[in-house]
GROMACS .gro file of C-alpha atoms in nm:
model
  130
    1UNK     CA    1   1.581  -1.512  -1.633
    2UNK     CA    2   1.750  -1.740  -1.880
    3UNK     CA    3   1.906  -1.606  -2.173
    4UNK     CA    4   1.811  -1.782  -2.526
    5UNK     CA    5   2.066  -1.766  -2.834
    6UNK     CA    6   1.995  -1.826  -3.158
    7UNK     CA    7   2.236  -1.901  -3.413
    8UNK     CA    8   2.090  -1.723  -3.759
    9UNK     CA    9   2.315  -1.766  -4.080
   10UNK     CA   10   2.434  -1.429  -4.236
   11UNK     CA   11   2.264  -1.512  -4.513
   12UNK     CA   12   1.911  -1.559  -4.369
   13UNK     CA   13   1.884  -1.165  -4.330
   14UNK     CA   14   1.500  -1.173  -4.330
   15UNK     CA   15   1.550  -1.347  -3.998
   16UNK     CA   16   1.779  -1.185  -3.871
   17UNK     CA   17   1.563  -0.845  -3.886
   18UNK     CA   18   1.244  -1.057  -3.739
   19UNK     CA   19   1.485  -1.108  -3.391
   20UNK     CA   20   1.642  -0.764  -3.418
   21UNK     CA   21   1.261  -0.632  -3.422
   22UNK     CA   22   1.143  -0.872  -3.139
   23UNK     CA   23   1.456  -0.791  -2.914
   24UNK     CA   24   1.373  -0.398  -3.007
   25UNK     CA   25   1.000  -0.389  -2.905
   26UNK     CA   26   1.087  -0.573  -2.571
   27UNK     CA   27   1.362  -0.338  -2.485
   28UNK     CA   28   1.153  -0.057  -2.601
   29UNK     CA   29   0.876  -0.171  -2.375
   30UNK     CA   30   1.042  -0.235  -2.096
   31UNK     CA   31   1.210   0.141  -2.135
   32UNK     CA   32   0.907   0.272  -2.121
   33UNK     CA   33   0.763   0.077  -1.834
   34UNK     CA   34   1.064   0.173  -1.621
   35UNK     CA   35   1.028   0.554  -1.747
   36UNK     CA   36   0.667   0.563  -1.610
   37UNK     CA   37   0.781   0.435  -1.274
   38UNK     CA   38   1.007   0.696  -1.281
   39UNK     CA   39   0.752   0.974  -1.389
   40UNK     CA   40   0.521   0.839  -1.097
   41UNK     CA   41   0.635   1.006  -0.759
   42UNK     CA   42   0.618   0.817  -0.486
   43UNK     CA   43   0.309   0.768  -0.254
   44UNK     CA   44   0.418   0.959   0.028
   45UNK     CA   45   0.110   1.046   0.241
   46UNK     CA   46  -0.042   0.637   0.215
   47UNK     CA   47  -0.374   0.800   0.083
   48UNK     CA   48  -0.376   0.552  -0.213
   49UNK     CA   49  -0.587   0.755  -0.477
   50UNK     CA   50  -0.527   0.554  -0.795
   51UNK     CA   51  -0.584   0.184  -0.652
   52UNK     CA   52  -0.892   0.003  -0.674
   53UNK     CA   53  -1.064  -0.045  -0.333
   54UNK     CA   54  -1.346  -0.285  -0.263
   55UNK     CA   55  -1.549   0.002  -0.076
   56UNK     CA   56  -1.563   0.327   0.112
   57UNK     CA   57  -1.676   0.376   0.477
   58UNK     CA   58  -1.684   0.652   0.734
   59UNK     CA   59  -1.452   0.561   1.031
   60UNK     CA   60  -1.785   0.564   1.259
   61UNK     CA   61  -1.939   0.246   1.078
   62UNK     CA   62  -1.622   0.015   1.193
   63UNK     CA   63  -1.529  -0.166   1.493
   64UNK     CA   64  -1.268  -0.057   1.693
   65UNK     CA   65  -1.073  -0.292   1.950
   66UNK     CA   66  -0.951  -0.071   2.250
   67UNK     CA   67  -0.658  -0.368   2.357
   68UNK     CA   68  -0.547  -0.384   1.990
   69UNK     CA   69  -0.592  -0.030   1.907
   70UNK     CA   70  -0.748  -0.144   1.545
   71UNK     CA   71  -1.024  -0.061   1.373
   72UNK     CA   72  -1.168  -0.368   1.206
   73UNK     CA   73  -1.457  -0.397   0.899
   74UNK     CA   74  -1.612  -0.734   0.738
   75UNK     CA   75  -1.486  -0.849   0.451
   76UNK     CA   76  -1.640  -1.045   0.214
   77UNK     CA   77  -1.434  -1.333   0.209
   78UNK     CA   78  -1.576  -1.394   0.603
   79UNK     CA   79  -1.245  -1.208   0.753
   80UNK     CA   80  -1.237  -0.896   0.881
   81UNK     CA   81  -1.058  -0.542   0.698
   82UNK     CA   82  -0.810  -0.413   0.959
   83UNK     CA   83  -0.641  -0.070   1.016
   84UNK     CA   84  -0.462   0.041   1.336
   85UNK     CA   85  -0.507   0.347   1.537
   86UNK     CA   86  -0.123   0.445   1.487
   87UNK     CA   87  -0.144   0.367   1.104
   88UNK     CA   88  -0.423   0.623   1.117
   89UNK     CA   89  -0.234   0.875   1.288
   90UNK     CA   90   0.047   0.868   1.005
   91UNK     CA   91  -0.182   0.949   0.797
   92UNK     CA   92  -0.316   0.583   0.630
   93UNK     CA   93  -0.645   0.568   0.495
   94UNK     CA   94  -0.652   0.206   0.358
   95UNK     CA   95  -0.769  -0.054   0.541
   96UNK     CA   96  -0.631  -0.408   0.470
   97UNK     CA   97  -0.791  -0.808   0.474
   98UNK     CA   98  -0.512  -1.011   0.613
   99UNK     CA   99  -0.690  -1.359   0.446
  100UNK     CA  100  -0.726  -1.173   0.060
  101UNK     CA  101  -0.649  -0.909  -0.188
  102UNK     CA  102  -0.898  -0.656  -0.075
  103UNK     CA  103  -0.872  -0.304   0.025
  104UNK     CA  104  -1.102  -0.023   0.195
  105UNK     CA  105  -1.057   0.341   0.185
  106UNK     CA  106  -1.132   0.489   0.541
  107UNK     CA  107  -1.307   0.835   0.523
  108UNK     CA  108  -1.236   0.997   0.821
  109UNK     CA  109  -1.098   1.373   0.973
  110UNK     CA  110  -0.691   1.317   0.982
  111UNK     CA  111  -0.725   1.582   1.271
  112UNK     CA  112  -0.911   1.287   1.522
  113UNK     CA  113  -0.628   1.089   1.494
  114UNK     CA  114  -0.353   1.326   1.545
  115UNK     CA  115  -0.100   1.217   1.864
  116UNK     CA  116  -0.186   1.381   2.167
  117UNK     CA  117   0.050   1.671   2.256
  118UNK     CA  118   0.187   1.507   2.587
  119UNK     CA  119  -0.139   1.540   2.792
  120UNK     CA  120  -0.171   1.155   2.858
  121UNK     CA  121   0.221   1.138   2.869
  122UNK     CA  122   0.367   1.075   3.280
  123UNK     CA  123   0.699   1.079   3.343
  124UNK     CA  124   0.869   0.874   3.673
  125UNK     CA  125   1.080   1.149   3.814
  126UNK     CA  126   1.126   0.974   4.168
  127UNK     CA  127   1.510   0.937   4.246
  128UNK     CA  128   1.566   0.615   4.452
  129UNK     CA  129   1.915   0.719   4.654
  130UNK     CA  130   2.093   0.406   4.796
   0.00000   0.00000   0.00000
């Protein structure tokens, strides 16, 4: 940001209040942009509900990719939307277009995608003695 001086005579008071008032309004505005990003709390769960998205699907109607664990959707601009399995699980419900600006909300049961309790989980408990 580079800083601008201007060098007003006392005399030339009618100027002087036409930069006060500029400065003012820009320090007033940008008070009360920072005040409404304070107001806003923070986006904890990922369930963006005051962005635009492109479009709304059920889970079902995507493609999901068992090696990558992702669930993928075409996108308009000829890519594909992508959203992981373990992005699901912590509760995410927007998939992303890694080639543009596009987003699409996910409908789908949080509960699905929960981690599994330890059922799949194996632990090595042999004890190799030398």
């Amino acid at each position: 940001m580079t800083d601008t001086h201007t060098v007003v005579p006392v005399e030339d008071t009618a100027m002087l209040a036409t930069i006060s008032n500029e400065h003012s309004s820009k320090i007033k505005e940008t008070e009360s942009t920072v005040t409404a990003a304070k107001a806003t709390p923070a986006d904890t769960t990922n369930n963006y509900t005051d962005i635009n998205c492109y479009d709304e699907i059920e889970i079902e109607d995507m493609d999901y990719d068992e090696d990558e664990e992702k669930y993928t959707y075409p996108c308009p601009c000829g890519d594909r939307f992508e959203i992981t399995r373990i992005e699901l699980e912590s509760g995410e419900s927007i998939a992303k277009c890694p080639s543009c600006s596009l987003l699409l909300k996910i409908v789908y049961d949080p509960d699905d995608f929960m981690p599994d309790d330890g059922e799949d989980f194996e632990l090595d408990t042999a004890i190799v003695v030398s």
